[in-house]
Amino acid sequence: MSTKRRKVIAGNWKMNMTPSEAKELVKNIYAEVKGTKHCDVVVCVPAIDIPAVAQAVRGTCVKLGAQNVHFAEKGAYTGEISANMLKDCGVEYVIVGHSERRQYFGETDETVNKRAKAALDAGLTAIICVGEQLWERECGITAEIVSRQTKLALYDVPAEQLAKVIIAYEPVWAIGTGKTATDEQADEVCGIIRQVIADKYGKDAAKKIVIQYGGSMNAKNAAGLLSMANIDGGLIGGASLKPADFAVIVKAAQ
Ligand code: PEP
């Protein structure tokens, strides 16, 4: 079921970089990836860094992403940020349901779905994260877990919005651990996700949807992972804070 899909390489800076550090980092990243045409390059930055980074990436090939979004349009949700607020600051992408949010901040499949829908309704591209924990893989239920998360995240999401959906397959055991899934393991699960999309939206939609791999992707292993038929890019944590390494990953997407 392979076809030419545009790869998306997205950095997830997590809770790193003050606004002034963020400005510096994104300038250094841009210096390394300047002129990139073969894939989309995105940096998903802490909310407070958004204005500084938005200004720094204006007119460049680097696109701006956020790390979370609230599902309500507005109202009494102290400390939260809406999709329209992100949009107004020049944000184009937003990560939804990252495993750290599921693990530490009570994110559930239901709230992931609500956040994804709010992002899509505002015209943002939602990078929806799914992935099994180590014990779930060891129990042999990876396909079940990842299929369930994908289906629930896309509940009530119409086919017309699928062009703005990216699924990031991120095995929890591989995030920030230095343990990467093998090329084959990652490709197999991305293929399972693609099949879920085919079952729900049809083969054509499945051929078009961008499915990233994330979990200790780095300058050394990126080329192998990105050469697999079902892997259309990466969501990168640690290595996205190192401009030269991030640039190697961007090049590997060619
Ligand atoms: C992530 O934060 O989504 C991630 C994949 O982190 P790392 O690359 O550091 O494992």
Tab-separated table of C-alpha atoms and ligand atoms in Angstrom:
chain	number	residue	atom	x	y	z
A	1	MET	CA	0.000	0.000	0.000
A	2	SER	CA	2.907	2.349	-0.555
A	3	THR	CA	2.649	5.657	-2.408
A	4	LYS	CA	4.587	8.916	-2.531
A	5	ARG	CA	3.710	10.814	0.617
A	6	ARG	CA	5.423	13.999	1.717
A	7	LYS	CA	7.431	13.291	4.817
A	8	VAL	CA	7.067	15.421	7.933
A	9	ILE	CA	9.951	15.779	10.367
A	10	ALA	CA	8.741	17.368	13.590
A	11	GLY	CA	10.774	18.253	16.637
A	12	ASN	CA	9.160	18.044	20.053
A	13	TRP	CA	11.143	20.342	22.319
A	14	LYS	CA	9.100	19.268	25.368
A	15	MET	CA	9.646	21.565	28.408
A	16	ASN	CA	13.012	22.881	27.257
A	17	MET	CA	14.154	26.356	26.187
A	18	THR	CA	13.217	29.764	27.534
A	19	PRO	CA	11.899	32.182	24.898
A	20	SER	CA	15.361	33.671	24.355
A	21	GLU	CA	16.953	30.215	24.124
A	22	ALA	CA	14.171	29.113	21.789
A	23	LYS	CA	14.872	32.000	19.407
A	24	GLU	CA	18.534	31.034	19.315
A	25	LEU	CA	17.817	27.327	18.814
A	26	VAL	CA	15.381	27.840	15.982
A	27	LYS	CA	17.820	30.182	14.237
A	28	ASN	CA	20.478	27.490	14.457
A	29	ILE	CA	18.044	24.858	13.204
A	30	TYR	CA	17.064	27.055	10.276
A	31	ALA	CA	20.713	27.620	9.407
A	32	GLU	CA	21.081	23.822	9.107
A	33	VAL	CA	17.881	23.038	7.184
A	34	LYS	CA	17.671	26.162	5.011
A	35	GLY	CA	16.350	25.391	1.513
A	36	THR	CA	14.731	22.087	2.486
A	37	LYS	CA	12.077	21.251	-0.077
A	38	HIS	CA	11.743	17.481	0.120
A	39	CYS	CA	9.857	17.373	3.425
A	40	ASP	CA	8.066	19.542	5.955
A	41	VAL	CA	10.147	20.654	8.920
A	42	VAL	CA	8.234	21.506	12.085
A	43	VAL	CA	9.260	22.586	15.582
A	44	CYS	CA	6.732	21.979	18.362
A	45	VAL	CA	7.721	24.384	21.097
A	46	PRO	CA	6.531	25.200	24.628
A	47	ALA	CA	3.528	27.544	24.595
A	48	ILE	CA	5.443	30.454	26.067
A	49	ASP	CA	8.026	30.240	23.263
A	50	ILE	CA	5.438	30.475	20.500
A	51	PRO	CA	5.567	34.248	19.833
A	52	ALA	CA	9.376	34.338	19.762
A	53	VAL	CA	9.648	31.312	17.491
A	54	ALA	CA	6.780	32.490	15.263
A	55	GLN	CA	8.716	35.663	14.596
A	56	ALA	CA	11.960	33.801	13.968
A	57	VAL	CA	10.494	31.306	11.457
A	58	ARG	CA	8.380	33.776	9.481
A	59	GLY	CA	9.210	33.390	5.778
A	60	THR	CA	11.408	30.313	6.334
A	61	CYS	CA	10.865	26.624	5.589
A	62	VAL	CA	10.492	25.884	9.310
A	63	LYS	CA	6.899	25.532	10.476
A	64	LEU	CA	5.579	26.158	13.926
A	65	GLY	CA	3.840	23.622	16.149
A	66	ALA	CA	2.502	23.532	19.703
A	67	GLN	CA	2.612	20.650	22.160
A	68	ASN	CA	-0.987	20.635	23.362
A	69	VAL	CA	-4.337	22.327	22.851
A	70	HIS	CA	-7.472	22.577	24.932
A	71	PHE	CA	-10.717	21.282	23.465
A	72	ALA	CA	-12.983	24.176	24.422
A	73	GLU	CA	-13.244	27.223	22.193
A	74	LYS	CA	-12.940	29.561	25.184
A	75	GLY	CA	-14.103	29.930	28.776
A	76	ALA	CA	-13.272	29.107	32.373
A	77	TYR	CA	-10.292	26.786	31.841
A	78	THR	CA	-7.535	28.480	33.817
A	79	GLY	CA	-4.092	27.825	32.418
A	80	GLU	CA	-5.290	26.319	29.133
A	81	ILE	CA	-4.777	27.452	25.533
A	82	SER	CA	-7.361	27.146	22.763
A	83	ALA	CA	-6.861	26.177	19.143
A	84	ASN	CA	-7.832	29.661	17.968
A	85	MET	CA	-5.236	31.227	20.249
A	86	LEU	CA	-2.573	28.986	18.712
A	87	LYS	CA	-3.776	29.720	15.206
A	88	ASP	CA	-3.708	33.457	15.857
A	89	CYS	CA	-0.023	33.194	16.853
A	90	GLY	CA	0.911	31.500	13.581
A	91	VAL	CA	0.871	27.915	14.817
A	92	GLU	CA	0.125	25.325	12.103
A	93	TYR	CA	0.641	22.006	13.895
A	94	VAL	CA	-0.185	20.702	17.343
A	95	ILE	CA	0.809	17.496	19.103
A	96	VAL	CA	-2.160	15.753	20.692
A	97	GLY	CA	-2.066	12.864	23.159
A	98	HIS	CA	1.681	12.602	23.608
A	99	SER	CA	2.423	9.702	25.957
A	100	GLU	CA	3.880	12.115	28.523
A	101	ARG	CA	0.515	13.875	28.657
A	102	ARG	CA	-1.274	10.538	28.920
A	103	GLN	CA	1.128	9.410	31.658
A	104	TYR	CA	1.528	12.564	33.779
A	105	PHE	CA	-1.481	14.751	33.000
A	106	GLY	CA	-4.422	12.381	32.921
A	107	GLU	CA	-4.917	12.496	29.170
A	108	THR	CA	-7.377	9.794	28.035
A	109	ASP	CA	-8.472	8.497	24.654
A	110	GLU	CA	-11.583	10.621	25.074
A	111	THR	CA	-9.720	13.889	25.727
A	112	VAL	CA	-7.283	13.077	22.925
A	113	ASN	CA	-10.249	12.812	20.587
A	114	LYS	CA	-11.733	16.089	21.842
A	115	ARG	CA	-8.433	17.934	21.498
A	116	ALA	CA	-7.840	16.513	18.021
A	117	LYS	CA	-11.283	17.639	16.903
A	118	ALA	CA	-10.805	21.139	18.329
A	119	ALA	CA	-7.459	21.435	16.543
A	120	LEU	CA	-8.889	20.219	13.235
A	121	ASP	CA	-11.934	22.469	13.460
A	122	ALA	CA	-9.592	25.440	13.857
A	123	GLY	CA	-7.633	24.362	10.771
A	124	LEU	CA	-4.547	23.140	12.635
A	125	THR	CA	-2.781	19.926	11.680
A	126	ALA	CA	-3.100	17.481	14.581
A	127	ILE	CA	-0.144	15.182	15.231
A	128	ILE	CA	-1.955	12.465	17.169
A	129	CYS	CA	0.329	10.214	19.217
A	130	VAL	CA	-0.403	6.548	19.820
A	131	GLY	CA	1.801	3.788	21.154
A	132	GLU	CA	2.000	0.797	23.434
A	133	GLN	CA	3.804	0.452	26.738
A	134	LEU	CA	6.478	-2.188	27.152
A	135	TRP	CA	4.298	-4.625	29.093
A	136	GLU	CA	1.581	-4.305	26.460
A	137	ARG	CA	4.107	-5.230	23.762
A	138	GLU	CA	5.326	-8.113	25.876
A	139	CYS	CA	1.720	-9.321	26.282
A	140	GLY	CA	1.415	-9.360	22.490
A	141	ILE	CA	-1.316	-6.715	22.340
A	142	THR	CA	0.531	-3.916	20.516
A	143	ALA	CA	-1.765	-4.088	17.478
A	144	GLU	CA	-4.851	-4.054	19.684
A	145	ILE	CA	-3.655	-1.076	21.776
A	146	VAL	CA	-2.508	1.046	18.866
A	147	SER	CA	-5.604	0.269	16.766
A	148	ARG	CA	-7.880	1.155	19.669
A	149	GLN	CA	-6.060	4.434	20.370
A	150	THR	CA	-6.179	5.371	16.684
A	151	LYS	CA	-9.875	4.555	16.313
A	152	LEU	CA	-10.837	6.454	19.467
A	153	ALA	CA	-8.709	9.480	18.571
A	154	LEU	CA	-10.489	9.671	15.217
A	155	TYR	CA	-14.000	9.139	16.550
A	156	ASP	CA	-16.336	11.484	14.706
A	157	VAL	CA	-13.505	12.969	12.612
A	158	PRO	CA	-14.859	13.304	9.062
A	159	ALA	CA	-12.890	12.118	6.040
A	160	GLU	CA	-12.582	15.720	4.783
A	161	GLN	CA	-10.395	16.553	7.796
A	162	LEU	CA	-8.031	13.630	7.358
A	163	ALA	CA	-5.591	15.653	5.249
A	164	LYS	CA	-4.818	17.589	8.433
A	165	VAL	CA	-4.240	14.471	10.537
A	166	ILE	CA	-0.824	12.974	11.175
A	167	ILE	CA	-0.568	9.856	13.312
A	168	ALA	CA	2.689	9.501	15.236
A	169	TYR	CA	3.422	5.943	16.284
A	170	GLU	CA	5.464	6.333	19.450
A	171	PRO	CA	6.101	3.169	21.441
A	172	VAL	CA	6.226	4.438	25.019
A	173	TRP	CA	9.227	2.239	25.833
A	174	ALA	CA	11.234	3.987	23.117
A	175	ILE	CA	10.560	7.599	24.131
A	176	GLY	CA	13.552	9.258	25.715
A	177	THR	CA	15.075	5.892	26.554
A	178	GLY	CA	17.589	5.486	23.751
A	179	LYS	CA	15.820	2.192	22.864
A	180	THR	CA	14.521	2.559	19.331
A	181	ALA	CA	12.063	0.190	17.700
A	182	THR	CA	13.752	-1.715	14.883
A	183	ASP	CA	12.945	-0.506	11.385
A	184	GLU	CA	10.749	-3.577	10.934
A	185	GLN	CA	8.914	-3.234	14.258
A	186	ALA	CA	8.162	0.428	13.569
A	187	ASP	CA	7.083	-0.254	9.990
A	188	GLU	CA	4.848	-3.122	11.043
A	189	VAL	CA	2.902	-0.999	13.540
A	190	CYS	CA	2.680	1.977	11.161
A	191	GLY	CA	1.238	-0.526	8.653
A	192	ILE	CA	-1.341	-1.633	11.234
A	193	ILE	CA	-2.336	2.006	11.779
A	194	ARG	CA	-2.636	2.475	8.013
A	195	GLN	CA	-4.965	-0.520	7.897
A	196	VAL	CA	-7.143	1.035	10.621
A	197	ILE	CA	-7.423	4.141	8.419
A	198	ALA	CA	-8.242	1.974	5.393
A	199	ASP	CA	-11.005	0.192	7.310
A	200	LYS	CA	-12.526	3.459	8.515
A	201	TYR	CA	-11.952	5.833	5.599
A	202	GLY	CA	-11.061	3.628	2.634
A	203	LYS	CA	-7.873	2.624	0.825
A	204	ASP	CA	-7.306	5.962	-0.805
A	205	ALA	CA	-7.299	7.800	2.507
A	206	ALA	CA	-4.937	5.186	3.937
A	207	LYS	CA	-2.523	5.734	1.053
A	208	LYS	CA	-2.476	9.466	1.710
A	209	ILE	CA	-2.261	9.724	5.491
A	210	VAL	CA	1.090	10.650	7.001
A	211	ILE	CA	2.241	8.258	9.734
A	212	GLN	CA	5.362	9.188	11.658
A	213	TYR	CA	7.549	7.114	13.909
A	214	GLY	CA	8.822	8.588	17.177
A	215	GLY	CA	10.950	7.144	19.956
A	216	SER	CA	14.664	7.837	20.216
A	217	MET	CA	14.965	8.616	16.510
A	218	ASN	CA	18.402	10.122	15.994
A	219	ALA	CA	21.026	11.025	13.414
A	220	LYS	CA	22.236	7.417	13.282
A	221	ASN	CA	19.001	5.450	13.007
A	222	ALA	CA	16.824	7.921	11.054
A	223	ALA	CA	17.802	6.792	7.553
A	224	GLY	CA	16.788	3.189	8.220
A	225	LEU	CA	13.483	4.090	9.848
A	226	LEU	CA	12.592	6.700	7.220
A	227	SER	CA	13.293	4.276	4.370
A	228	MET	CA	10.469	1.977	5.458
A	229	ALA	CA	7.335	1.875	3.314
A	230	ASN	CA	4.879	2.883	6.025
A	231	ILE	CA	6.962	5.499	7.837
A	232	ASP	CA	6.382	9.025	6.565
A	233	GLY	CA	8.469	11.030	8.939
A	234	GLY	CA	9.476	11.367	12.539
A	235	LEU	CA	8.457	12.989	15.784
A	236	ILE	CA	11.753	13.699	17.460
A	237	GLY	CA	12.400	14.672	21.054
A	238	GLY	CA	15.991	14.754	22.290
A	239	ALA	CA	17.660	15.014	18.879
A	240	SER	CA	15.477	17.969	17.894
A	241	LEU	CA	17.351	20.120	20.412
A	242	LYS	CA	20.620	19.515	18.531
A	243	PRO	CA	20.507	21.447	15.242
A	244	ALA	CA	23.164	19.368	13.463
A	245	ASP	CA	21.528	16.050	14.453
A	246	PHE	CA	18.068	17.320	13.591
A	247	ALA	CA	19.384	18.392	10.179
A	248	VAL	CA	20.768	14.901	9.541
A	249	ILE	CA	17.295	13.489	10.245
A	250	VAL	CA	15.735	16.049	7.899
A	251	LYS	CA	18.224	15.036	5.179
A	252	ALA	CA	17.504	11.355	5.823
A	253	ALA	CA	13.877	12.008	4.854
A	254	GLN	CA	14.947	12.640	1.255
B	1	PEP	C1	8.977	12.455	21.730
B	1	PEP	O1	9.053	13.289	22.620
B	1	PEP	O2	7.947	12.372	21.067
B	1	PEP	C2	10.114	11.578	21.467
B	1	PEP	C3	10.023	10.697	20.525
B	1	PEP	O3	11.229	11.774	22.261
B	1	PEP	P1	12.685	11.121	22.005
B	1	PEP	O4	13.006	11.320	20.542
B	1	PEP	O5	13.593	11.853	22.902
B	1	PEP	O6	12.559	9.657	22.330
